[in-house]
Each structure stands twice: as structure tokens, then as C-alpha cells.
XYZ file of C-alpha atoms in Angstrom:
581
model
C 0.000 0.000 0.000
C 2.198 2.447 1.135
C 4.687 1.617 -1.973
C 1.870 2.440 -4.099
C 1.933 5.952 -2.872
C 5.235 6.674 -3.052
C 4.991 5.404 -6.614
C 2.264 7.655 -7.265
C 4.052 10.747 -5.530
C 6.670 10.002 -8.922
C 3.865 9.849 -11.358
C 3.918 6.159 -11.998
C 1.554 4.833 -9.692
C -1.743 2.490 -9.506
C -4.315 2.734 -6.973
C -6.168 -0.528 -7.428
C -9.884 -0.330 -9.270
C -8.663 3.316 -11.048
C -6.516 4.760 -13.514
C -2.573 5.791 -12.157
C -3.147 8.685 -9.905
C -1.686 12.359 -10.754
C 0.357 13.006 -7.420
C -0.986 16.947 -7.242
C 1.706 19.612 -6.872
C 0.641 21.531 -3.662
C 0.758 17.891 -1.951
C 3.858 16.703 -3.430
C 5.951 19.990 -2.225
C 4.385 18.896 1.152
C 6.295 15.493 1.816
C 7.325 15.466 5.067
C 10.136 13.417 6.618
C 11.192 11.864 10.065
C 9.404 8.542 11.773
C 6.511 7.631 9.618
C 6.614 9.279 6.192
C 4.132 11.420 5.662
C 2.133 13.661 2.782
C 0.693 16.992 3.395
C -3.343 17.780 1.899
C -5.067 20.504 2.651
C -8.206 18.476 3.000
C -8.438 14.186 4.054
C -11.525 12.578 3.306
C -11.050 9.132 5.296
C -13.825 6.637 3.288
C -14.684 7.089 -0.218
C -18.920 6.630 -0.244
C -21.628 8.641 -1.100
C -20.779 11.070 1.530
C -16.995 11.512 1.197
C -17.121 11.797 -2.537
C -19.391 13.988 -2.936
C -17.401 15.882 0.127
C -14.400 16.026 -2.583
C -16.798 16.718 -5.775
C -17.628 19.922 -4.376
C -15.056 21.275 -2.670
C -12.979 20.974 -6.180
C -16.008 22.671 -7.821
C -15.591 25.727 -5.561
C -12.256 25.328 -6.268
C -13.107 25.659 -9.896
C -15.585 28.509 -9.595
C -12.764 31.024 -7.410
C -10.057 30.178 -9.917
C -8.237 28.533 -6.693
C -7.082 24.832 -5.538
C -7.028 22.942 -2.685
C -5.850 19.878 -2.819
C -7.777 16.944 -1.538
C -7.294 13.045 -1.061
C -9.974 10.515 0.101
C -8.721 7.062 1.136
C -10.951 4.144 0.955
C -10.256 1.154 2.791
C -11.469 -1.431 0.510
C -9.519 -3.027 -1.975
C -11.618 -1.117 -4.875
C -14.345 1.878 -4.734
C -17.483 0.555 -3.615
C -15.617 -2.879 -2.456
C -17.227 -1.886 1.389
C -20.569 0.049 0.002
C -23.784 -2.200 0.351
C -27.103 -0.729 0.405
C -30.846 -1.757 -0.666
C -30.746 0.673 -2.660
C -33.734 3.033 -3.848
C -32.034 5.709 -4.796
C -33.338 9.468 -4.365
C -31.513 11.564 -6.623
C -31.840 15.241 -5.175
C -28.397 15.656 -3.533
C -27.287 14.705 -6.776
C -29.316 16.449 -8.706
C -28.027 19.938 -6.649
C -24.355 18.420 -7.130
C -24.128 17.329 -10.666
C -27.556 18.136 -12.029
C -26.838 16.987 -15.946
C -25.949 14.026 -14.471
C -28.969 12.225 -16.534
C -27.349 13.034 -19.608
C -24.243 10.861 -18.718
C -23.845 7.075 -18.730
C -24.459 6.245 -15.622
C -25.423 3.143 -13.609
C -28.478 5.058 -12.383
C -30.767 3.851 -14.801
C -33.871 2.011 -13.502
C -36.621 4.140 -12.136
C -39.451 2.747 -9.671
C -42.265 1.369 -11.322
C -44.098 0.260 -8.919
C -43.991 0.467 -4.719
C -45.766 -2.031 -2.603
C -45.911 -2.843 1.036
C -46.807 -5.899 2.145
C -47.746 -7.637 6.091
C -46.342 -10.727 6.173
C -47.535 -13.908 8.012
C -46.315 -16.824 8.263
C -47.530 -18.027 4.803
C -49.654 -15.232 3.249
C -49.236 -11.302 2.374
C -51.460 -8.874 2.768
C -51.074 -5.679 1.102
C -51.137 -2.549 2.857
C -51.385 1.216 1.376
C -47.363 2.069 0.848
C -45.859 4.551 3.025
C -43.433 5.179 1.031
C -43.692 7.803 -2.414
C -40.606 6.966 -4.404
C -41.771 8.434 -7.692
C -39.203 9.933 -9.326
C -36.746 7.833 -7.038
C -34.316 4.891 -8.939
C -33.414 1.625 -8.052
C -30.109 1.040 -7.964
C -26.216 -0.562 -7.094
C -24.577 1.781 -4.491
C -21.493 0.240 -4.953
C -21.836 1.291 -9.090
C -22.549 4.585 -8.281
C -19.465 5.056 -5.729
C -17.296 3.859 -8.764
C -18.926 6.337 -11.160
C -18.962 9.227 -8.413
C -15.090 8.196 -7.913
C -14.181 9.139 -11.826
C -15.888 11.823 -11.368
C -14.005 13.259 -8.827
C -10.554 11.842 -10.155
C -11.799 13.937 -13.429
C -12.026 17.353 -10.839
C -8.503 16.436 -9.411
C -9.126 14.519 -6.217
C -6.976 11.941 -5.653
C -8.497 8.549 -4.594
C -6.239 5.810 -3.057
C -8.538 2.188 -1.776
C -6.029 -0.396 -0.283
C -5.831 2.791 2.344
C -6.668 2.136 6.105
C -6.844 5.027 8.063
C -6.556 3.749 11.778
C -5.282 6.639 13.485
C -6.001 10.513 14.389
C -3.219 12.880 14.590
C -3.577 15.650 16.734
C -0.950 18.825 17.719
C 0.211 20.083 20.531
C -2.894 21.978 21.143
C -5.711 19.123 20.226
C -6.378 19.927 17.046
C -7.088 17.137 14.313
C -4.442 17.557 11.852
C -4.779 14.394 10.014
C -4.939 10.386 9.910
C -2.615 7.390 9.609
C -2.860 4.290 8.079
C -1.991 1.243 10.072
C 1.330 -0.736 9.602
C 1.086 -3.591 7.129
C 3.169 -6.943 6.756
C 2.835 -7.680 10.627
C 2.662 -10.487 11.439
C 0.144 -12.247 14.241
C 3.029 -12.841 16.743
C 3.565 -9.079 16.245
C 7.283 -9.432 14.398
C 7.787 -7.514 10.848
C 7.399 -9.949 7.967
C 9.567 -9.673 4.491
C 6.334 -7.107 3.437
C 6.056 -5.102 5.751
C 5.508 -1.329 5.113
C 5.528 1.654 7.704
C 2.292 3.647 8.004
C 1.885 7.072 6.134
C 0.317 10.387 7.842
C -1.539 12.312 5.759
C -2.041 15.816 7.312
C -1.466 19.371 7.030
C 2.007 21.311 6.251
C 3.075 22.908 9.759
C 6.260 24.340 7.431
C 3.781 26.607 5.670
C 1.179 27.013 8.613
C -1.319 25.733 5.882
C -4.888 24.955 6.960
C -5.966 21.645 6.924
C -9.306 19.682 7.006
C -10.246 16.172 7.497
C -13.604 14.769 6.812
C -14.695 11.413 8.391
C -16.905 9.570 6.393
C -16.278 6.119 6.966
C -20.147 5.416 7.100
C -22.054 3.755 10.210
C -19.960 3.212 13.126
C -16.845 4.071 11.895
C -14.482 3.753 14.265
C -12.049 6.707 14.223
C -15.588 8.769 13.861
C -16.685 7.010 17.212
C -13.340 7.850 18.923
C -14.235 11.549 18.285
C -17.386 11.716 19.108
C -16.614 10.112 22.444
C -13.266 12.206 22.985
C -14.724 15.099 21.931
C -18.287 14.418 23.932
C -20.301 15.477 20.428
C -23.141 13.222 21.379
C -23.797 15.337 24.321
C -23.231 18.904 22.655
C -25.512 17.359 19.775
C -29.362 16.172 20.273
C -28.117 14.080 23.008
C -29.404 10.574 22.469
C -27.572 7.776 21.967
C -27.568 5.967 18.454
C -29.425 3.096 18.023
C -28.583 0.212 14.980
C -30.167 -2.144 12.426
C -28.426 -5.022 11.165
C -29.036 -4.848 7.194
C -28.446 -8.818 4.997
C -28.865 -8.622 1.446
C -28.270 -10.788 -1.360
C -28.230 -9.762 -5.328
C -29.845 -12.171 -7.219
C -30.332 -13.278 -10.735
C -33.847 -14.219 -11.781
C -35.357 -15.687 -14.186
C -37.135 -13.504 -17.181
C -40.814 -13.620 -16.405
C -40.665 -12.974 -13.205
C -38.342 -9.902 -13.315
C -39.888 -6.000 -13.459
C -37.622 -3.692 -13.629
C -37.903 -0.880 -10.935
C -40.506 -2.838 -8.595
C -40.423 -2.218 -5.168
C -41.758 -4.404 -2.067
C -41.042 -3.785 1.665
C -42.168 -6.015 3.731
C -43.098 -5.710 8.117
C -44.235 -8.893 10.227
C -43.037 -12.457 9.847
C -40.543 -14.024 10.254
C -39.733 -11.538 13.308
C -41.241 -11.516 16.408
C -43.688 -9.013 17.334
C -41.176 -7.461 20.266
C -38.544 -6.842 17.501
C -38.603 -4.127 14.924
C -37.427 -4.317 10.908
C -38.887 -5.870 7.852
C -37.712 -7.070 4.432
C -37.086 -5.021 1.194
C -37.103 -5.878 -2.327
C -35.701 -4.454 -5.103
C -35.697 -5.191 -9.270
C -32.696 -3.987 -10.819
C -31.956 -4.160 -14.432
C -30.400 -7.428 -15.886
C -32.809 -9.827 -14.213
C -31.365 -8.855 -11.109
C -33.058 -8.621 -7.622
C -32.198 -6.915 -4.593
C -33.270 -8.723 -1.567
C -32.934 -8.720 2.236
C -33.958 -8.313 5.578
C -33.004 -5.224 8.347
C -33.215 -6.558 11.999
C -32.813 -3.330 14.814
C -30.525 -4.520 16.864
C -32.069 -3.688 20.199
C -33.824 -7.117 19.769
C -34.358 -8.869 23.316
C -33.628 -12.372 22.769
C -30.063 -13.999 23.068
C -30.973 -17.056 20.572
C -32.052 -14.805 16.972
C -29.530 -14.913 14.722
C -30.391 -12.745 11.846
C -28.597 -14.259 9.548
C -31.322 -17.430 9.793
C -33.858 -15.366 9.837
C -33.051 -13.982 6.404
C -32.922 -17.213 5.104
C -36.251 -18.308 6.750
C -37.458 -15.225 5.283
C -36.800 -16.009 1.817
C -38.788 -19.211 2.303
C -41.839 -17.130 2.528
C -44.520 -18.918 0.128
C -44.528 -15.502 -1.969
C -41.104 -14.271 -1.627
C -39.884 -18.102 -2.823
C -41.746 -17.939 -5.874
C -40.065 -14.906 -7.496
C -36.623 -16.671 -6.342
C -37.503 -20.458 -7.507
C -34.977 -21.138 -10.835
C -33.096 -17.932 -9.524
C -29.184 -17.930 -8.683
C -27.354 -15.703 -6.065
C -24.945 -13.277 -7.051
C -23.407 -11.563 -3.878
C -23.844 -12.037 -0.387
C -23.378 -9.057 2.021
C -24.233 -7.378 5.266
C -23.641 -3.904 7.190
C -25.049 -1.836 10.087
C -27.230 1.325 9.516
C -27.954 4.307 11.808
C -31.733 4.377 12.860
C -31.457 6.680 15.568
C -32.251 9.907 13.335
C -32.731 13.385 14.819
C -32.414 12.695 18.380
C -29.224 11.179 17.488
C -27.649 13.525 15.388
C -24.048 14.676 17.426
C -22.501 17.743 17.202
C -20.547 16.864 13.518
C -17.822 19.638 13.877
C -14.332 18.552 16.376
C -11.094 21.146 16.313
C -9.868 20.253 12.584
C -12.851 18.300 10.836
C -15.939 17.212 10.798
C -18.428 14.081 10.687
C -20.300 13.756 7.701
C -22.913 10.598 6.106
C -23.423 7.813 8.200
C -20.621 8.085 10.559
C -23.144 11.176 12.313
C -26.038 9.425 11.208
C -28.383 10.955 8.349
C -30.969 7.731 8.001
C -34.515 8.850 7.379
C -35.495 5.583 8.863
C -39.136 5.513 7.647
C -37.950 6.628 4.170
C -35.261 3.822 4.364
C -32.929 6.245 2.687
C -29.327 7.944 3.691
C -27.455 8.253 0.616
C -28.943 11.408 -0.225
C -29.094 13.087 3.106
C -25.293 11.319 3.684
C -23.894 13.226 0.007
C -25.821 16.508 1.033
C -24.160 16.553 4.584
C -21.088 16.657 2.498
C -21.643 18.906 0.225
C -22.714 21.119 3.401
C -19.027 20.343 4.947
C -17.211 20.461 1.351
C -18.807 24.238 1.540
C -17.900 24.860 5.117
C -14.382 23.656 4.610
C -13.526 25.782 1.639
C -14.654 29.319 3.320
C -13.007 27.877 6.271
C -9.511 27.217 4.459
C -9.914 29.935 1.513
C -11.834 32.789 3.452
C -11.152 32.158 6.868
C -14.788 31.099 8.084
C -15.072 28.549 10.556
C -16.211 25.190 10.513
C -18.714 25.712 12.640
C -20.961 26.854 9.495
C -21.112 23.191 8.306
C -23.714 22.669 11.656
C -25.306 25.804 10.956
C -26.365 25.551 7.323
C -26.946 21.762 8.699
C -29.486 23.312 10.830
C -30.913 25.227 7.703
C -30.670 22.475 5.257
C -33.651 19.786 4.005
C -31.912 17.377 6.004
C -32.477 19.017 9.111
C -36.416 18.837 8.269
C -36.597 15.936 6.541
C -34.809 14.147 9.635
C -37.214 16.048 12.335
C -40.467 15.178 10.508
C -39.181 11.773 10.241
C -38.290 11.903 14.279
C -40.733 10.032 16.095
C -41.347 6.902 13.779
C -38.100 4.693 14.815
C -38.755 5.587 18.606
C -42.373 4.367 18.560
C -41.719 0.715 17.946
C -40.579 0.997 21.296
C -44.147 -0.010 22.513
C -44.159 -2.741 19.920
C -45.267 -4.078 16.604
C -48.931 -2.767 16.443
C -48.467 0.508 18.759
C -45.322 1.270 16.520
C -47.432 0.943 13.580
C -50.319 2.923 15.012
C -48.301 5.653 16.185
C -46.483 5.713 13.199
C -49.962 6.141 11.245
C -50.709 8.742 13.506
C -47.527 10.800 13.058
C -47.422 10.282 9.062
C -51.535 10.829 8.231
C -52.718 13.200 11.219
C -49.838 14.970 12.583
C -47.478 14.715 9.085
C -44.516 15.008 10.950
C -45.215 18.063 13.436
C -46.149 16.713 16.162
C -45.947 18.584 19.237
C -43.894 15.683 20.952
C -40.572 14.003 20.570
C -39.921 10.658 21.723
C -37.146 9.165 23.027
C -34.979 5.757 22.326
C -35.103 3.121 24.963
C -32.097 1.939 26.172
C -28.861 1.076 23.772
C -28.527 -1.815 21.399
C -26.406 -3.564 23.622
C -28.633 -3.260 26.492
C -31.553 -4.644 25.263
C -30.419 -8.429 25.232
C -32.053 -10.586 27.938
C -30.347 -13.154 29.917
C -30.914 -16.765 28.055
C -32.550 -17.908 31.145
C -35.815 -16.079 29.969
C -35.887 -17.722 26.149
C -36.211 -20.499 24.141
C -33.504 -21.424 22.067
C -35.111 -21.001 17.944
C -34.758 -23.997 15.593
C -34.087 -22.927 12.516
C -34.425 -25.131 9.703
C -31.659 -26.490 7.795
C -30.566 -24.740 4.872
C -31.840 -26.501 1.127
C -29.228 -25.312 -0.824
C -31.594 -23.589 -3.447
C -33.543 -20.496 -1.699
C -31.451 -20.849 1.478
C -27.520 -21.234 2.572
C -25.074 -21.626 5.050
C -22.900 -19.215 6.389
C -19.643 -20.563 3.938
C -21.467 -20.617 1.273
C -22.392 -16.691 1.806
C -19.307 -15.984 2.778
C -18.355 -17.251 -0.737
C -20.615 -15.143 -2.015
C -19.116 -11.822 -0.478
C -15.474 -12.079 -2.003
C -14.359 -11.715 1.688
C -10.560 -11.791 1.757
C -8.326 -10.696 4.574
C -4.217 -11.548 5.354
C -4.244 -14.896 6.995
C -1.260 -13.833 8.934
C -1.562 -10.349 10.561
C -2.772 -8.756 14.598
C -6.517 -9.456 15.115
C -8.527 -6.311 13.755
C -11.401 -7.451 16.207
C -10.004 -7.079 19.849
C -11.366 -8.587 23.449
C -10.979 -5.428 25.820
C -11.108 -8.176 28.346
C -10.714 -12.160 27.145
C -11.816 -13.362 29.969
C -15.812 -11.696 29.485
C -17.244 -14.325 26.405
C -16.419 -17.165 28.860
C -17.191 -15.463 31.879
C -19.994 -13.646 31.022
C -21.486 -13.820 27.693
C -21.612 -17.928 27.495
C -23.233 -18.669 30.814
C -25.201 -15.923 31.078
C -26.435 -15.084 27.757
C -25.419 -18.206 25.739
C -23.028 -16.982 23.437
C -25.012 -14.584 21.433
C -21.746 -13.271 19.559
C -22.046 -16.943 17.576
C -25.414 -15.905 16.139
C -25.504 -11.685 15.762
C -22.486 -11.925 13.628
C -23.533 -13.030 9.452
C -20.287 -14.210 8.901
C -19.674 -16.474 12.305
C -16.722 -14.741 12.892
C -17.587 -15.851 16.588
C -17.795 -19.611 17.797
C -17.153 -21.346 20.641
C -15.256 -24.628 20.638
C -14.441 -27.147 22.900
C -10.526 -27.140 23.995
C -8.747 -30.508 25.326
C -10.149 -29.810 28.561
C -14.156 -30.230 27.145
C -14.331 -26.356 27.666
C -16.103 -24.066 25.570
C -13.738 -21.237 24.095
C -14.095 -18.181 22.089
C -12.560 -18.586 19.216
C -12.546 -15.445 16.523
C -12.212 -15.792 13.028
C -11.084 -12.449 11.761
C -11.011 -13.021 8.176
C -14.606 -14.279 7.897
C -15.355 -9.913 9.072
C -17.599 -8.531 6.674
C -16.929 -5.496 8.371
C -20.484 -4.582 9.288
C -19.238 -3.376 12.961
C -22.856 -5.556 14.524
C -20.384 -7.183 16.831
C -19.060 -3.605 18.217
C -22.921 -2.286 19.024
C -24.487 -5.431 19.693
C -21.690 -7.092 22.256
C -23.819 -7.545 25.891
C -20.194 -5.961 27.221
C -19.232 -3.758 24.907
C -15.880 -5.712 24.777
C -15.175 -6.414 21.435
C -13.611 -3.093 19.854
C -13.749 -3.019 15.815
C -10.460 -1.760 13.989
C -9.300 -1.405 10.597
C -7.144 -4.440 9.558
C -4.596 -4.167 6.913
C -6.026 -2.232 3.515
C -7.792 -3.865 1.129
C -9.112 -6.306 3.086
C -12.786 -7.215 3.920
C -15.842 -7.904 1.324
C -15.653 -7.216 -2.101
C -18.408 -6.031 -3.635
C -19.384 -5.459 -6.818
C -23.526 -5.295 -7.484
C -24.495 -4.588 -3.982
């Protein structure tokens, strides 16, 4: 990784999934020297979605428009652009329509508009249909990993320079606590720890104390990304924001390939009820792409109360659904993935602006939960901190703008009409439903209350002692899989032989705690069983962790009873890759 960019700084380099980078001129005056080499930007975009690309878009089209430059770098961890991205994804185009707004007249992978929107209630072997809550009329179904790759090129074409294969897995701070940058992690160490025949030093990317440049970075790794968490606890931003904790989803999805007479282009179907249990909130979505493909999958919120669901099943039991089997039957899966999502909305929303940067997309939470959309609000949140930065940097504004224009913004009133629909499943399936008819037909989103969450994710679990274990049924091999065979599906690929990304802040709490007490849920909230427990020579069950199963969807670092497993960036370029999803 790091050879690449010093390759690139000559003008002969390859950042894997694009064309050889041009190395700009401001940042290659700015090499620094001494420990850890390091390259100077005057703005760091750390993830390269919806968010942090359109971040870099528009700061390089103000750049454009004052006759000035800044230049700007976004690293992406995945191997490729869009390797990480999965989404459902009905796309609603009007951050993009503001940012690029001839963008219809390119060729684009945003092609297939919504013909049709249902909403069905789902028992255990019928659907009912229900009036839609949703209006996606003008809205597109679509890849969000495509459109990452296409919004990449785009801002490669503007000058940004985008390096995946790039970890960030550390903030750099001066003397006086200011964010000045990030650093990627170390590579070709080994698990012991020693330096292998590959190994590379990190690189800092930050801003040039010789020529008391500003600098900016922009976090945008997407939902609990974990340099973003570390700031908004260090920096206390939930507090100085709305206040309330986040709460999480756990989001499956599969892309599938179906056969020609059942496929319709641009349909839509959510789905509420079965297979979940009344107590627990989330539903089913899905999608028809072009190409015979189908979107499908199922979001479970992962304050669920009993230790024995494993989502992962219940997908699969999902899809065996008498009317969701039928459009699958003859089908074939193309890609397997899985990811968290923010559903904790306005009363969630933390202060997004720390000494040097700012939070932006999913990392400060932007989901219009009963919309099931957050790519626009996530690109539009940086466009509002692309804007913020430049004054900042060029006229010298202060970031603090990017929270008020927030606070003026659609998002801001899309997100507060939206409020009080997560929070009300609180009481349950039907009350959730009933309030939430309430709040979108009666009081259309100005009601004269806000709710509140109940207690965090991790809270929520009961002890085993007051469930059942679930039986899920075997997997057939045709509508449903195992776990390997997903995992197959994903293109998951990390270094066999390097530290553990996913830490035990104690190793003694999954057999001290977690496996007696609540029966090992780790082995079941986790889609890719990165967490089992096996016997040892002694006949006692162990933790074992298989890192390089991670899908990176971070449900093991909100959902954990303990909070003692801590997510962190393994070596770049490795996790899912993702191609359709």
C-alpha cells in the first residue's frame, strides 16, 4: 500500500480499481520526513462513499468557480471503490441532482426508475397488502457500490486523488488538540507481532506545519466508523448534539439473478411482520434492478431482546416465505453481504464539527429511517461540509458553518419530521405501527412531541434464562444457505497472517460472562460467524474469533452484551468485495 503511494508521488503509480493517480503539486511539495513518512493535503476525506465523494466533488467545484485549488485526497479502505458500500438501494436523486444536475445526460449506472412500490404484512404463509408509506416516484433503483465507482471518476476527473487499499486507523492531533490528520496502520505484521519480508511503515496524511497551511479532514467512513466514534466520544459530540444515543439495524442482502418472467424492472416491495417476532422491529425489502437482477434482504434493529435470533437465519427463513420463494424459484445468487445502519435519526444527530474536521454521512447518522434512505441526506451533509471547509480554508470562516447551514438544510427537516417513527416501535409491533400512522396521516410530521430511544442496542439483550432457544431449519441449498457458502458469495478476503482487527478489551468476558449468562449470542448476531465457541482438550467451551470471515459490518461492536469487542481497521484492502451490492 504504502509503496503504491510513493509510486504515485513520482507519477507512476496504480491505486487498485482506477486509472494511475496524478500526485498533485501543492501535496507533493508537502512530503514530510522523520518517523513515519508522511504527505501533506489541505483536505483528508477518510472513506470514499456517497458522503466523502461527494465531500471532494464539491469542494474541487468551488475550487473551480474562485479560480483557486485545494488539494484533496480521500482514502478508501477497501480493496476497490465501492468494495465496502452495500445498500438496498432506492435511490433518491436530489443531492445529486443539486451536485451534478446533468448528471442524466451521462452514462451512468443510475438507470432504472421505480415502477411500482408495494408494502406488504407478512404472516407466516400469506401477504397482505397494505397502502405504501413510502412515495418513491421519481426515485431509482439502484447498485450503491456502481454509483461510488462512477462518483469516484468523477471526482478523479475534478482532481481529487483517490487511493482504496488505504486504512486510516489513526487521528493525529498537535500540541494543542487539534485534528491535523490520519494514519494508516502498519502492514506486513505479522500475528506474533514481528515484521514480515512485506512489511511497510504507516503514512500520515495531514497538514504542512512548514507553511502554517490549513488543513481539514472529513470522516466519512459510514455507520460506526471507528475513528468517527473515537471523536465523538473524545470530543463528547453526542452530548453537545441532540443528546441521544444511536441506536442500529443489522441490514443482509443478497443480489440475485432471476429468471425472465418474473423480473420488473424498478418494482419495489417492503415487507413488516413475519418471520420476526412481534417485540422486535425491521422488515424485508425488495428491489428489481436491471439485468434480471433482484435486490433482496432483511433489516433486523438490533435492540432485539432475545439472546438465541440470529439474523442471519432469519433472512434465510425469510426467503422461504410462500410468496417471496416464488419470485426466487430457478433464480441464482450473485453476492452475499451485510452492514449496520444508523436508525437513531434526529435525536441522534451529534454535534458533527471537532477542532480540525468534521463528521459527515453515516458516521453522524443521516438515516430517514421511515424513508429507508441515507445516501442522499449522507452526500448533502457533504456537500454542506465540502462548503464549510472551503470558506473555512480559503476565506477564513469557521467550521462551525457546516452545523449551521446543517441546521438550515432539508436534512435538518426531513430528519425532524421523520423523528418520532423509529422511537415508537418501542411499545411494539402494532403501537409502533399505530403511532407511526398517527404521526405520518394526522400529525405529518409536526407533532408537538418528541420521543425518546429506549435503552442502547447492547442493552436490550435478555439473559438466556428467559428464552427459548429457535430452531431454525436447515438450509436446502436452493432459496437458502449456510454461512460458507455466503461468505463465498461476499469475495471476503483478509491476510491470513496479521494482529486481530477485532479485539477482546477483556478475554476473559465471552467465557465469563457472555456464554453462561447469555449463551453466546456473539455466535449468532455476527452473518459471517466470525464468533464460535469450541471445545478445547479440557471439554471447555472457548471463544474462538475468526477475523477473516469480518464482513466489516461493525454488529459485533454495538451489539456485544459488554461492549468488549472493539472493531479496527485491519490491513487495507481487506474485507468484502463487492461489486452489485
Amino acid at each position: 500500500m504504502q509503496r503504491v503511494l510513493r509510486a504515485a508521488a513520482a507519477g507512476i503509480g496504480h491505486a487498485s480499481g482506477h486509472r494511475a493517480p496524478r500526485w498533485g503539486a501543492a501535496a507533493a511539495a508537502r512530503w514530510l520526513s522523520g518517523g513515519r513518512e508522511a504527505m501533506s493535503y489541505d483536505v483528508v476525506v477518510v472513506g470514499a462513499g456517497p458522503a466523502g465523494l461527494a465531500a471532494a466533488i464539491r469542494l474541487k467545484q468551488l475550487c473551480r468557480d474562485a479560480d483557486t485549488d485545494l488539494s484533496v485526497c480521500v482514502l478508501e479502505k477497501g480493496s476497490e471503490v465501492g468494495a465496502h458500500v452495500l445498500s438496498g438501494n432506492v435511490f433518491e436523486p436530489r443531492a445529486l441532482d443539486e451536485l451534478i444536475p446533468k448528471w442524466r445526460q451521462e452514462d451512468t449506472p443510475i438507470r432504472v426508475p421505480v415502477s411500482s412500490d408495494k408494502f406488504w404484512l407478512l404472516t407466516k404463509n400469506k401477504a397482505w397488502t397494505l397502502p405504501s408509506p413510502f412515495d418513491n416516484k421519481g426515485n431509482y433503483v439502484i447498485s450503491l457500490s456502481q454509483m461510488v465507482r462512477w462518483m469516484a471518476s468523477k471526482a478523479e476527473e475534478l482532481g481529487v486523488e483517490v487511493y482504496p487499499g488505504f486504512a486510516a486507523s489513526e487521528i493525529l492531533y498537535d500540541e494543542n488538540q487539534i485534528v491535523t490528520g490520519v494514519a494508516t496502520n502498519d502492514v506486513g505484521i505479522a500475528k506474533d507481532g514481528s515484521k514480515r519480508e512485506t512489511f511497510q511503515p504507516g503514512v500520515e496524511l495531514r497538514g504542512d506545519y512548514l507553511e502554517n497551511a490549513g488543513r481539514m479532514t472529513l470522516l466519512a467512513e459510514g455507520c460506526r466508523g471507528s475513528l468517527s466514534e473515537k471523536i465523538i466520544r473524545n470530543h463528547k459530540l453526542r452530548e453537545s448534539g441532540q443528546g441521544q444515543h444511536q441506536t442500529y439495524a443489522l441490514g443482509i442482502k443478497e443480489v440475485w439473478e432471476i429468471e425472465e418472467g418474473k423480473h420488473k424492472p424498478g418494482s419495489v416491495i417492503h415487507t413488516v411482520g413475519w418471520p420476526l417476532d412481534s417485540k422486535t422491529y425491521g422488515g424485508s425489502f425488495m428491489y428489481h434492478l436491471d439485468d434480471r437482477q433482484l435486490a433482496i434482504g432483511l433489516v433486523v434493529a438490533l435492540n432485539y431482546q432475545n439472546p438465541f435470533m440470529s439474523p442471519y437465519d432469519e433472512f434465510q427463513k425469510f426467503k422461504q416465505h410462500p410468496a417471496v420463494r416464488t419470485i426466487l424459484d430457478g433464480g441464482t445468487v450473485l453476492q452475499y453481504g451485510a452492514r449496520t445502519l444508523n436508525e437513531g435519526g434526529f435525536q441522534s444527530i451529534p454535534n458533527p464539527v471537532f477542532p480540525g474536521g468534521a463528521i459527515i454521512g453515516c458516521s453522524a447518522g443521516f438515516l430517514n429511517v421511515p424513508k429507508i434512505k441515507g445516501t442522499h441526506t449522507a452526500m448533502k451533509s457533504g456537500m454542506l461540509a465540502a462548503e464549510a471547509t472551503f470558506k473555512t480554508l480559503v476565506e477564513g470562516s469557521s467550521m462551525e458553518l457546516y452545523l449551521e447551514n446543517l441546521k438550515k438544510s432539508w436534512i435538518w427537516e426531513e430528519l425532524y419530521r421523520a423523528r418520532n417513527y423509529r422511537p415508537a416501535f418501542e411499545y411494539g409491533f402494532i403501537p409502533g405501527i399505530a403511532l407511526s400512522a398517527l404521526e405520518r396521516y394526522v400529525f405529518k410530521g409536526k407533532s408537538p412531541f418528541t420521543l425518546k430511544h429506549g435503552i442502547p442496542d447492547h442493552e436490550a439483550t435478555d439473559m438466556a434464562s428467559l428464552h427459548s432457544p429457535i430452531q431454525y431449519p436447515k438450509p436446502d441449498g436452493q432459496i437458502s444457505f449456510d454461512v460458507p457458502t455466503s461468505l463465498y458469495r461476499s469475495s471476503t478476503n483478509h491476510e491470513h497472517d496479521q494482529p486481530p482487527h477485532l479485539r477482546l478489551r477483556d478475554p476473559t468476558v465471552p467465557e465469563r460472562v457472555n456464554l453462561p449468562l447469555y449463551a453466546g449470542p456473539e455466535s449468532r448476531y455476527c452473518p459471517a460467524r466470525v464468533y464460535e465457541y469450541v471445545t478445547d482438550e479440557k471439554g471447555d467451551q472457548k471463544l474462538h474469533i475468526n477475523a477473516q470471515n469480518c464482513l466489516h459490518c461493525k454488529a459485533c461492536d454495538i451489539k456485544d452484551p459488554k461492549q468488549n469487542i472493539e472493531w479496527t481497521v485491519p490491513e487495507g484492502g481487506g474485507g468484502p468485495g463487492y461489486t452489485v451490492m
